[in-house]
């Protein structure tokens, strides 16, 4: 009844999922790097977390590229951001590259990640434990639209996770 409503005017729904991620965790650092570099917008961020090794390995770079291609194919996405652009490679170039080329790309990305700090940011954790792929949705959305887009990207993530060996995919957004 009415007793359950007492004080409810003071309850605020905070949709910011970042409150659930400790600032010291690699996933949160990768997400914060997206916001610091590109500003905040509506976005779906998918994190690639290798089960062994790091995101600089050729297989993980290909996973990053494939996820970028699939995210860019979504009609509501205006642009997809990954660390691949920091090494001047498109997702399509990464998908076509040899393991030898990707080993060099991974080495360069490792250097950039290690140098993160003032003026240098990339969408991978410094230790290579996680990489972010950010699908930017430019329009301001109502809750129903945001839920539909989140569901579509969850489906995309789940389909790719089923094909991806050696890594977990985690997703968040704002």
CSV table of N, CA and C in Angstrom, one decimal:
chain,number,residue,atom,x,y,z
A,1,UNK,N,0.8,-1.2,0.0
A,1,UNK,CA,0.0,0.0,0.0
A,1,UNK,C,0.8,1.2,0.0
A,2,UNK,N,0.3,2.3,0.5
A,2,UNK,CA,0.9,3.6,0.6
A,2,UNK,C,2.2,3.6,1.4
A,3,UNK,N,2.2,2.8,2.4
A,3,UNK,CA,3.4,2.7,3.3
A,3,UNK,C,4.6,2.3,2.5
A,4,UNK,N,4.5,1.5,1.5
A,4,UNK,CA,5.6,1.1,0.7
A,4,UNK,C,6.2,2.2,-0.2
A,5,UNK,N,5.4,3.3,-0.4
A,5,UNK,CA,5.8,4.4,-1.2
A,5,UNK,C,6.5,5.5,-0.4
A,6,UNK,N,6.4,5.5,0.9
A,6,UNK,CA,7.0,6.5,1.8
A,6,UNK,C,8.5,6.6,1.5
A,7,UNK,N,9.0,7.7,1.1
A,7,UNK,CA,10.4,8.0,0.8
A,7,UNK,C,10.8,7.6,-0.6
A,8,UNK,N,9.9,7.1,-1.4
A,8,UNK,CA,10.3,6.6,-2.7
A,8,UNK,C,10.6,7.8,-3.6
A,9,UNK,N,10.2,9.0,-3.3
A,9,UNK,CA,10.6,10.2,-4.1
A,9,UNK,C,12.1,10.4,-4.0
A,10,UNK,N,12.7,9.8,-3.0
A,10,UNK,CA,14.2,10.0,-2.8
A,10,UNK,C,15.0,8.9,-3.5
A,11,UNK,N,14.3,7.9,-4.1
A,11,UNK,CA,15.0,6.8,-4.8
A,11,UNK,C,15.3,7.3,-6.2
A,12,UNK,N,16.6,7.1,-6.6
A,12,UNK,CA,17.0,7.5,-7.9
A,12,UNK,C,17.6,6.3,-8.6
A,13,UNK,N,17.2,6.1,-9.8
A,13,UNK,CA,17.7,5.1,-10.6
A,13,UNK,C,19.0,5.6,-11.4
A,14,UNK,N,20.1,5.0,-11.1
A,14,UNK,CA,21.3,5.4,-11.8
A,14,UNK,C,21.7,4.3,-12.8
A,15,UNK,N,21.5,4.6,-14.1
A,15,UNK,CA,21.7,3.6,-15.1
A,15,UNK,C,23.2,3.4,-15.4
A,16,UNK,N,24.1,4.1,-14.7
A,16,UNK,CA,25.5,4.0,-15.0
A,16,UNK,C,26.1,2.7,-14.4
A,17,UNK,N,26.4,1.8,-15.3
A,17,UNK,CA,26.8,0.5,-14.9
A,17,UNK,C,28.2,0.5,-14.3
A,18,UNK,N,28.9,1.6,-14.4
A,18,UNK,CA,30.3,1.7,-13.9
A,18,UNK,C,30.4,1.6,-12.4
A,19,UNK,N,29.3,1.8,-11.7
A,19,UNK,CA,29.4,1.7,-10.3
A,19,UNK,C,29.7,0.2,-9.9
A,20,UNK,N,29.5,-0.7,-10.8
A,20,UNK,CA,29.7,-2.1,-10.5
A,20,UNK,C,31.2,-2.6,-10.8
A,21,UNK,N,32.0,-1.7,-11.4
A,21,UNK,CA,33.3,-2.0,-11.8
A,21,UNK,C,34.3,-1.2,-10.9
A,22,UNK,N,35.2,-1.9,-10.2
A,22,UNK,CA,36.2,-1.3,-9.4
A,22,UNK,C,37.2,-0.5,-10.3
A,23,UNK,N,37.6,0.7,-10.0
A,23,UNK,CA,38.4,1.5,-10.8
A,23,UNK,C,39.8,0.9,-11.1
A,24,UNK,N,40.2,-0.1,-10.3
A,24,UNK,CA,41.5,-0.7,-10.5
A,24,UNK,C,41.4,-2.0,-11.4
A,25,UNK,N,40.2,-2.4,-11.8
A,25,UNK,CA,40.1,-3.6,-12.6
A,25,UNK,C,40.4,-3.2,-14.1
A,26,UNK,N,41.1,-4.1,-14.8
A,26,UNK,CA,41.5,-3.9,-16.2
A,26,UNK,C,40.3,-3.5,-17.1
A,27,UNK,N,39.1,-4.2,-16.8
A,27,UNK,CA,37.9,-3.9,-17.6
A,27,UNK,C,37.5,-2.5,-17.4
A,28,UNK,N,37.5,-2.0,-16.2
A,28,UNK,CA,37.1,-0.6,-15.9
A,28,UNK,C,38.1,0.4,-16.6
A,29,UNK,N,39.4,0.1,-16.5
A,29,UNK,CA,40.4,0.9,-17.1
A,29,UNK,C,40.2,1.0,-18.6
A,30,UNK,N,39.9,-0.1,-19.2
A,30,UNK,CA,39.7,0.0,-20.7
A,30,UNK,C,38.4,0.8,-21.0
A,31,UNK,N,37.4,0.6,-20.2
A,31,UNK,CA,36.2,1.4,-20.4
A,31,UNK,C,36.4,2.9,-20.2
A,32,UNK,N,37.2,3.3,-19.1
A,32,UNK,CA,37.5,4.6,-18.8
A,32,UNK,C,38.4,5.2,-20.0
A,33,UNK,N,39.2,4.4,-20.6
A,33,UNK,CA,40.0,4.9,-21.7
A,33,UNK,C,39.1,5.3,-22.9
A,34,UNK,N,38.1,4.5,-23.1
A,34,UNK,CA,37.1,4.9,-24.2
A,34,UNK,C,36.5,6.3,-23.9
A,35,UNK,N,36.0,6.5,-22.7
A,35,UNK,CA,35.4,7.7,-22.3
A,35,UNK,C,36.4,8.9,-22.3
A,36,UNK,N,37.6,8.7,-21.9
A,36,UNK,CA,38.6,9.7,-21.9
A,36,UNK,C,39.0,10.1,-23.3
A,37,UNK,N,39.1,9.2,-24.1
A,37,UNK,CA,39.6,9.5,-25.5
A,37,UNK,C,38.5,10.0,-26.4
A,38,UNK,N,37.3,9.5,-26.3
A,38,UNK,CA,36.3,9.8,-27.2
A,38,UNK,C,35.1,10.6,-26.6
A,39,UNK,N,35.1,10.8,-25.3
A,39,UNK,CA,34.0,11.5,-24.7
A,39,UNK,C,32.9,10.4,-24.4
A,40,UNK,N,31.9,10.8,-23.8
A,40,UNK,CA,30.8,9.9,-23.4
A,40,UNK,C,29.7,10.1,-24.4
A,41,UNK,N,29.1,9.0,-24.8
A,41,UNK,CA,28.0,8.9,-25.7
A,41,UNK,C,27.2,7.7,-25.5
A,42,UNK,N,26.2,7.4,-26.2
A,42,UNK,CA,25.6,6.1,-26.1
A,42,UNK,C,26.5,5.1,-26.8
A,43,UNK,N,26.8,4.1,-26.2
A,43,UNK,CA,27.7,3.1,-26.8
A,43,UNK,C,27.5,1.8,-26.2
A,44,UNK,N,27.8,0.8,-27.0
A,44,UNK,CA,27.9,-0.6,-26.5
A,44,UNK,C,29.4,-1.0,-26.5
A,45,UNK,N,29.9,-1.3,-25.4
A,45,UNK,CA,31.3,-1.7,-25.3
A,45,UNK,C,31.4,-3.2,-25.0
A,46,UNK,N,32.1,-3.9,-25.9
A,46,UNK,CA,32.3,-5.3,-25.7
A,46,UNK,C,33.8,-5.5,-25.3
A,47,UNK,N,34.1,-6.2,-24.3
A,47,UNK,CA,35.4,-6.4,-23.8
A,47,UNK,C,35.8,-7.8,-24.2
A,48,UNK,N,37.0,-7.9,-24.7
A,48,UNK,CA,37.6,-9.2,-25.1
A,48,UNK,C,38.6,-9.6,-24.0
A,49,UNK,N,38.4,-10.7,-23.3
A,49,UNK,CA,39.2,-11.0,-22.2
A,49,UNK,C,39.8,-12.4,-22.5
A,50,UNK,N,41.1,-12.5,-22.9
A,50,UNK,CA,41.7,-13.8,-23.2
A,50,UNK,C,41.8,-14.7,-21.9
A,51,UNK,N,41.5,-16.0,-22.2
A,51,UNK,CA,41.6,-16.9,-21.1
A,51,UNK,C,43.1,-17.2,-20.7
A,52,UNK,N,44.0,-17.1,-21.7
A,52,UNK,CA,45.4,-17.3,-21.5
A,52,UNK,C,46.1,-16.3,-22.4
A,53,UNK,N,47.3,-15.9,-22.0
A,53,UNK,CA,48.0,-14.9,-22.9
A,53,UNK,C,47.4,-13.5,-22.8
A,54,UNK,N,47.5,-12.8,-23.9
A,54,UNK,CA,47.0,-11.4,-23.9
A,54,UNK,C,46.3,-11.0,-25.2
A,55,UNK,N,45.8,-9.8,-25.2
A,55,UNK,CA,45.1,-9.4,-26.4
A,55,UNK,C,46.0,-9.1,-27.6
A,56,UNK,N,47.3,-9.1,-27.4
A,56,UNK,CA,48.2,-8.8,-28.5
A,56,UNK,C,48.5,-10.0,-29.4
A,57,UNK,N,48.0,-11.1,-29.1
A,57,UNK,CA,48.2,-12.4,-29.9
A,57,UNK,C,47.4,-12.2,-31.2
A,58,UNK,N,47.9,-12.8,-32.3
A,58,UNK,CA,47.1,-12.7,-33.5
A,58,UNK,C,45.7,-13.2,-33.4
A,59,UNK,N,45.4,-14.2,-32.7
A,59,UNK,CA,44.0,-14.7,-32.6
A,59,UNK,C,43.1,-13.6,-32.0
A,60,UNK,N,43.6,-13.0,-30.9
A,60,UNK,CA,42.8,-11.9,-30.2
A,60,UNK,C,42.7,-10.7,-31.1
A,61,UNK,N,43.7,-10.3,-31.9
A,61,UNK,CA,43.6,-9.2,-32.8
A,61,UNK,C,42.5,-9.5,-33.8
A,62,UNK,N,42.5,-10.7,-34.3
A,62,UNK,CA,41.5,-11.1,-35.3
A,62,UNK,C,40.1,-11.0,-34.6
A,63,UNK,N,40.0,-11.5,-33.4
A,63,UNK,CA,38.7,-11.4,-32.7
A,63,UNK,C,38.2,-9.9,-32.6
A,64,UNK,N,39.2,-9.0,-32.2
A,64,UNK,CA,38.9,-7.6,-32.1
A,64,UNK,C,38.4,-7.1,-33.5
A,65,UNK,N,39.0,-7.5,-34.5
A,65,UNK,CA,38.7,-7.0,-35.9
A,65,UNK,C,37.3,-7.6,-36.3
A,66,UNK,N,37.1,-8.9,-36.0
A,66,UNK,CA,35.8,-9.5,-36.4
A,66,UNK,C,34.6,-8.8,-35.6
A,67,UNK,N,34.8,-8.6,-34.3
A,67,UNK,CA,33.8,-8.0,-33.5
A,67,UNK,C,33.5,-6.5,-34.1
A,68,UNK,N,34.6,-5.8,-34.5
A,68,UNK,CA,34.4,-4.5,-35.0
A,68,UNK,C,33.6,-4.5,-36.3
A,69,UNK,N,33.9,-5.5,-37.2
A,69,UNK,CA,33.1,-5.6,-38.4
A,69,UNK,C,31.7,-5.9,-38.2
A,70,UNK,N,31.4,-6.9,-37.3
A,70,UNK,CA,30.0,-7.2,-37.0
A,70,UNK,C,29.3,-6.1,-36.3
A,71,UNK,N,29.9,-5.4,-35.4
A,71,UNK,CA,29.3,-4.2,-34.8
A,71,UNK,C,29.0,-3.1,-35.7
A,72,UNK,N,29.9,-2.9,-36.7
A,72,UNK,CA,29.7,-1.8,-37.7
A,72,UNK,C,28.5,-2.1,-38.6
A,73,UNK,N,28.2,-3.4,-38.7
A,73,UNK,CA,27.1,-3.8,-39.6
A,73,UNK,C,25.7,-3.5,-39.0
A,74,UNK,N,25.7,-3.2,-37.7
A,74,UNK,CA,24.4,-2.9,-37.1
A,74,UNK,C,24.0,-1.5,-37.5
A,75,UNK,N,22.7,-1.4,-37.9
A,75,UNK,CA,22.2,-0.1,-38.5
A,75,UNK,C,22.2,1.1,-37.6
A,76,UNK,N,22.2,0.9,-36.3
A,76,UNK,CA,22.2,2.0,-35.4
A,76,UNK,C,23.6,2.5,-35.0
A,77,UNK,N,24.6,1.8,-35.4
A,77,UNK,CA,26.0,2.1,-35.1
A,77,UNK,C,26.6,3.1,-36.1
A,78,UNK,N,27.1,4.2,-35.6
A,78,UNK,CA,27.7,5.2,-36.5
A,78,UNK,C,29.2,4.9,-36.7
A,79,UNK,N,29.8,4.5,-35.7
A,79,UNK,CA,31.3,4.2,-35.8
A,79,UNK,C,31.7,3.2,-34.8
A,80,UNK,N,32.7,2.4,-35.1
A,80,UNK,CA,33.2,1.5,-34.1
A,80,UNK,C,34.7,1.8,-33.8
A,81,UNK,N,35.0,1.9,-32.5
A,81,UNK,CA,36.4,2.2,-32.2
A,81,UNK,C,37.1,1.0,-31.5
A,82,UNK,N,38.3,0.8,-32.0
A,82,UNK,CA,39.1,-0.2,-31.4
A,82,UNK,C,40.6,0.3,-31.3
A,83,UNK,N,41.4,-0.5,-30.7
A,83,UNK,CA,42.8,-0.1,-30.6
A,83,UNK,C,43.5,-0.3,-32.0
A,84,UNK,N,42.9,-1.0,-32.9
A,84,UNK,CA,43.5,-1.2,-34.2
A,84,UNK,C,43.8,0.1,-35.0
A,85,UNK,N,43.0,1.1,-34.8
A,85,UNK,CA,43.2,2.3,-35.5
A,85,UNK,C,44.5,3.0,-34.9
A,86,UNK,N,44.9,2.7,-33.7
A,86,UNK,CA,46.1,3.3,-33.1
A,86,UNK,C,47.3,2.7,-33.8
A,87,UNK,N,47.2,1.6,-34.5
A,87,UNK,CA,48.3,1.0,-35.2
A,87,UNK,C,48.1,1.1,-36.7
A,88,UNK,N,47.2,2.0,-37.1
A,88,UNK,CA,46.8,2.3,-38.5
A,88,UNK,C,46.4,1.1,-39.3
A,89,UNK,N,45.6,0.2,-38.7
A,89,UNK,CA,45.1,-0.9,-39.4
A,89,UNK,C,43.5,-0.9,-39.3
A,90,UNK,N,42.9,-1.3,-40.4
A,90,UNK,CA,41.4,-1.4,-40.4
A,90,UNK,C,41.1,-2.9,-40.0
A,91,UNK,N,39.9,-3.1,-39.5
A,91,UNK,CA,39.6,-4.5,-39.2
A,91,UNK,C,39.7,-5.4,-40.4
A,92,UNK,N,39.4,-5.0,-41.6
A,92,UNK,CA,39.5,-5.8,-42.7
A,92,UNK,C,41.0,-6.2,-43.0
A,93,UNK,N,41.9,-5.2,-42.8
A,93,UNK,CA,43.3,-5.5,-43.0
A,93,UNK,C,43.8,-6.5,-42.0
A,94,UNK,N,43.3,-6.4,-40.8
A,94,UNK,CA,43.7,-7.4,-39.7
A,94,UNK,C,43.2,-8.8,-40.1
A,95,UNK,N,42.0,-8.9,-40.5
A,95,UNK,CA,41.4,-10.2,-40.9
A,95,UNK,C,42.2,-10.8,-42.1
A,96,UNK,N,42.7,-10.0,-42.9
A,96,UNK,CA,43.5,-10.5,-44.1
A,96,UNK,C,45.0,-10.8,-43.8
A,97,UNK,N,45.5,-10.3,-42.7
A,97,UNK,CA,46.9,-10.3,-42.4
A,97,UNK,C,47.4,-11.7,-42.0
A,98,UNK,N,48.7,-11.9,-42.2
A,98,UNK,CA,49.3,-13.2,-41.8
A,98,UNK,C,49.6,-13.1,-40.3
A,99,UNK,N,49.8,-14.3,-39.7
A,99,UNK,CA,50.2,-14.3,-38.2
A,99,UNK,C,51.5,-13.5,-38.0
A,100,UNK,N,52.4,-13.6,-39.0
A,100,UNK,CA,53.7,-12.8,-38.8
A,100,UNK,C,53.4,-11.3,-38.8
A,101,UNK,N,52.6,-10.8,-39.7
A,101,UNK,CA,52.2,-9.4,-39.6
A,101,UNK,C,51.5,-9.0,-38.4
A,102,UNK,N,50.6,-9.9,-37.9
A,102,UNK,CA,49.9,-9.6,-36.7
A,102,UNK,C,50.8,-9.7,-35.5
A,103,UNK,N,51.8,-10.4,-35.5
A,103,UNK,CA,52.8,-10.5,-34.4
A,103,UNK,C,53.4,-9.1,-34.3
A,104,UNK,N,53.8,-8.5,-35.4
A,104,UNK,CA,54.4,-7.1,-35.4
A,104,UNK,C,53.3,-6.1,-34.9
A,105,UNK,N,52.1,-6.2,-35.4
A,105,UNK,CA,51.0,-5.3,-35.0
A,105,UNK,C,50.8,-5.4,-33.5
A,106,UNK,N,50.8,-6.7,-33.0
A,106,UNK,CA,50.6,-6.9,-31.5
A,106,UNK,C,51.7,-6.3,-30.7
A,107,UNK,N,53.0,-6.4,-31.2
A,107,UNK,CA,54.1,-5.8,-30.6
A,107,UNK,C,54.0,-4.3,-30.5
A,108,UNK,N,53.5,-3.7,-31.5
A,108,UNK,CA,53.4,-2.2,-31.6
A,108,UNK,C,52.2,-1.8,-30.6
A,109,UNK,N,51.2,-2.5,-30.6
A,109,UNK,CA,50.0,-2.2,-29.7
A,109,UNK,C,50.5,-2.4,-28.2
A,110,UNK,N,51.3,-3.4,-28.0
A,110,UNK,CA,51.8,-3.7,-26.6
A,110,UNK,C,52.6,-2.4,-26.2
A,111,UNK,N,53.4,-1.9,-27.1
A,111,UNK,CA,54.2,-0.7,-26.7
A,111,UNK,C,53.3,0.5,-26.4
A,112,UNK,N,52.2,0.7,-27.2
A,112,UNK,CA,51.3,1.8,-27.0
A,112,UNK,C,50.6,1.6,-25.6
A,113,UNK,N,50.1,0.4,-25.4
A,113,UNK,CA,49.4,0.1,-24.1
A,113,UNK,C,50.3,0.4,-22.9
A,114,UNK,N,51.6,0.0,-23.0
A,114,UNK,CA,52.5,0.2,-21.9
A,114,UNK,C,52.8,1.6,-21.7
A,115,UNK,N,52.7,2.5,-22.7
A,115,UNK,CA,53.0,3.9,-22.6
A,115,UNK,C,51.8,4.7,-22.2
A,116,UNK,N,50.7,4.1,-22.0
A,116,UNK,CA,49.5,4.9,-21.6
A,116,UNK,C,49.7,5.8,-20.4
A,117,UNK,N,49.1,6.9,-20.5
A,117,UNK,CA,49.2,7.9,-19.5
A,117,UNK,C,48.9,9.2,-20.1
A,118,UNK,N,49.5,10.3,-19.7
A,118,UNK,CA,49.2,11.6,-20.2
A,118,UNK,C,49.4,11.7,-21.7
A,119,UNK,N,48.3,11.9,-22.4
A,119,UNK,CA,48.4,12.1,-23.8
A,119,UNK,C,48.4,10.8,-24.7
A,120,UNK,N,48.6,9.7,-24.0
A,120,UNK,CA,48.6,8.4,-24.8
A,120,UNK,C,47.5,7.5,-24.2
A,121,UNK,N,46.6,7.1,-25.0
A,121,UNK,CA,45.5,6.2,-24.6
A,121,UNK,C,45.2,5.3,-25.7
A,122,UNK,N,44.9,4.0,-25.4
A,122,UNK,CA,44.5,3.1,-26.4
A,122,UNK,C,43.4,2.2,-25.7
A,123,UNK,N,42.7,1.5,-26.5
A,123,UNK,CA,41.5,0.7,-25.9
A,123,UNK,C,41.9,-0.7,-25.5
A,124,UNK,N,43.1,-0.8,-24.9
A,124,UNK,CA,43.5,-2.1,-24.3
A,124,UNK,C,44.1,-1.7,-22.9
A,125,UNK,N,44.0,-2.7,-22.0
A,125,UNK,CA,44.6,-2.5,-20.7
A,125,UNK,C,46.1,-2.5,-20.8
A,126,UNK,N,46.8,-1.9,-20.0
A,126,UNK,CA,48.3,-1.8,-20.0
A,126,UNK,C,48.9,-3.2,-20.0
A,127,UNK,N,48.3,-4.1,-19.3
A,127,UNK,CA,48.9,-5.4,-19.2
A,127,UNK,C,48.4,-6.4,-20.3
A,128,UNK,N,47.5,-5.9,-21.2
A,128,UNK,CA,47.0,-6.7,-22.3
A,128,UNK,C,46.0,-7.7,-21.9
A,129,UNK,N,45.4,-7.6,-20.7
A,129,UNK,CA,44.4,-8.5,-20.2
A,129,UNK,C,43.0,-8.3,-20.8
A,130,UNK,N,42.8,-7.2,-21.4
A,130,UNK,CA,41.5,-6.9,-21.9
A,130,UNK,C,41.6,-5.8,-23.0
A,131,UNK,N,40.7,-6.0,-24.0
A,131,UNK,CA,40.6,-5.0,-25.1
A,131,UNK,C,39.2,-4.6,-25.2
A,132,UNK,N,38.9,-3.3,-25.6
A,132,UNK,CA,37.5,-2.9,-25.7
A,132,UNK,C,37.2,-2.6,-27.2
A,133,UNK,N,36.0,-3.0,-27.6
A,133,UNK,CA,35.5,-2.6,-28.9
A,133,UNK,C,34.2,-1.8,-28.6
A,134,UNK,N,34.2,-0.5,-29.0
A,134,UNK,CA,33.2,0.4,-28.7
A,134,UNK,C,32.3,0.7,-29.9
A,135,UNK,N,31.1,0.3,-29.9
A,135,UNK,CA,30.1,0.6,-31.0
A,135,UNK,C,29.3,1.9,-30.6
A,136,UNK,N,29.5,3.0,-31.3
A,136,UNK,CA,28.9,4.3,-30.9
A,136,UNK,C,27.6,4.4,-31.6
A,137,UNK,N,26.6,4.7,-30.8
A,137,UNK,CA,25.2,5.0,-31.2
A,137,UNK,C,24.9,6.5,-31.0
A,138,UNK,N,24.9,7.2,-32.1
A,138,UNK,CA,24.8,8.7,-32.0
A,138,UNK,C,23.5,9.3,-31.5
A,139,UNK,N,22.4,8.6,-31.7
A,139,UNK,CA,21.1,9.2,-31.3
A,139,UNK,C,20.9,9.1,-29.8
A,140,UNK,N,20.2,10.1,-29.3
A,140,UNK,CA,19.7,9.9,-27.9
A,140,UNK,C,18.5,9.0,-28.0
A,141,UNK,N,18.5,8.0,-27.1
A,141,UNK,CA,17.5,7.0,-27.2
A,141,UNK,C,16.6,7.0,-26.0
A,142,UNK,N,15.3,6.6,-26.2
A,142,UNK,CA,14.5,6.3,-25.0
A,142,UNK,C,14.8,4.9,-24.5
A,143,UNK,N,14.2,4.6,-23.4
A,143,UNK,CA,14.6,3.4,-22.7
A,143,UNK,C,14.2,2.1,-23.6
A,144,UNK,N,13.1,2.2,-24.3
A,144,UNK,CA,12.7,1.0,-25.1
A,144,UNK,C,13.7,0.8,-26.3
A,145,UNK,N,14.1,1.9,-26.9
A,145,UNK,CA,15.1,1.8,-28.0
A,145,UNK,C,16.4,1.3,-27.4
A,146,UNK,N,16.8,1.8,-26.3
A,146,UNK,CA,18.1,1.4,-25.7
A,146,UNK,C,18.0,-0.1,-25.4
A,147,UNK,N,16.9,-0.6,-24.9
A,147,UNK,CA,16.8,-2.0,-24.5
A,147,UNK,C,16.8,-2.9,-25.8
A,148,UNK,N,16.2,-2.4,-26.9
A,148,UNK,CA,16.2,-3.2,-28.1
A,148,UNK,C,17.7,-3.3,-28.7
A,149,UNK,N,18.4,-2.2,-28.7
A,149,UNK,CA,19.7,-2.1,-29.2
A,149,UNK,C,20.6,-3.0,-28.3
A,150,UNK,N,20.5,-2.9,-27.0
A,150,UNK,CA,21.3,-3.8,-26.1
A,150,UNK,C,21.0,-5.2,-26.3
A,151,UNK,N,19.7,-5.6,-26.6
A,151,UNK,CA,19.4,-7.0,-26.9
A,151,UNK,C,20.0,-7.4,-28.2
A,152,UNK,N,20.0,-6.6,-29.2
A,152,UNK,CA,20.6,-6.9,-30.5
A,152,UNK,C,22.1,-7.1,-30.3
A,153,UNK,N,22.8,-6.3,-29.6
A,153,UNK,CA,24.2,-6.4,-29.4
A,153,UNK,C,24.6,-7.6,-28.5
A,154,UNK,N,23.7,-7.9,-27.5
A,154,UNK,CA,23.9,-9.1,-26.7
A,154,UNK,C,23.8,-10.4,-27.6
A,155,UNK,N,22.9,-10.4,-28.5
A,155,UNK,CA,22.8,-11.5,-29.5
A,155,UNK,C,24.1,-11.6,-30.3
A,156,UNK,N,24.6,-10.5,-30.8
A,156,UNK,CA,25.8,-10.4,-31.6
A,156,UNK,C,27.0,-11.0,-30.8
A,157,UNK,N,27.0,-10.5,-29.5
A,157,UNK,CA,28.1,-11.0,-28.6
A,157,UNK,C,28.0,-12.5,-28.4
A,158,UNK,N,26.8,-13.0,-28.1
A,158,UNK,CA,26.7,-14.4,-27.9
A,158,UNK,C,27.0,-15.3,-29.1
A,159,UNK,N,26.6,-14.8,-30.3
A,159,UNK,CA,26.9,-15.5,-31.5
A,159,UNK,C,28.5,-15.6,-31.7
A,160,UNK,N,29.1,-14.5,-31.5
A,160,UNK,CA,30.6,-14.5,-31.6
A,160,UNK,C,31.3,-15.3,-30.5
A,161,UNK,N,30.8,-15.2,-29.3
A,161,UNK,CA,31.4,-16.0,-28.2
A,161,UNK,C,31.3,-17.5,-28.5
A,162,UNK,N,30.3,-17.9,-29.2
A,162,UNK,CA,30.2,-19.3,-29.6
A,162,UNK,C,31.2,-19.7,-30.6
A,163,UNK,N,31.7,-18.8,-31.3
A,163,UNK,CA,32.7,-19.1,-32.4
A,163,UNK,C,34.2,-18.8,-31.9
A,164,UNK,N,34.3,-18.1,-30.8
A,164,UNK,CA,35.6,-17.6,-30.3
A,164,UNK,C,36.2,-18.5,-29.3
A,165,UNK,N,37.3,-19.2,-29.6
A,165,UNK,CA,38.0,-20.0,-28.7
A,165,UNK,C,39.0,-19.2,-27.9
A,166,UNK,N,39.2,-19.4,-26.6
A,166,UNK,CA,40.3,-18.9,-25.9
A,166,UNK,C,40.0,-17.5,-25.3
A,167,UNK,N,38.8,-17.0,-25.4
A,167,UNK,CA,38.5,-15.7,-24.8
A,167,UNK,C,37.1,-15.6,-24.3
A,168,UNK,N,36.8,-14.8,-23.4
A,168,UNK,CA,35.5,-14.4,-22.9
A,168,UNK,C,35.1,-13.1,-23.5
A,169,UNK,N,33.8,-12.8,-23.7
A,169,UNK,CA,33.4,-11.5,-24.2
A,169,UNK,C,32.4,-11.0,-23.1
A,170,UNK,N,32.7,-9.8,-22.7
A,170,UNK,CA,31.8,-9.1,-21.6
A,170,UNK,C,31.3,-7.9,-22.3
A,171,UNK,N,30.1,-7.5,-21.9
A,171,UNK,CA,29.5,-6.3,-22.6
A,171,UNK,C,28.9,-5.3,-21.5
A,172,UNK,N,29.0,-4.1,-21.9
A,172,UNK,CA,28.4,-3.0,-21.1
A,172,UNK,C,28.0,-1.9,-22.0
A,173,UNK,N,27.5,-0.8,-21.5
A,173,UNK,CA,27.2,0.3,-22.3
A,173,UNK,C,26.6,1.4,-21.5
A,174,UNK,N,26.4,2.5,-22.2
A,174,UNK,CA,25.7,3.7,-21.5
A,174,UNK,C,24.9,4.4,-22.5
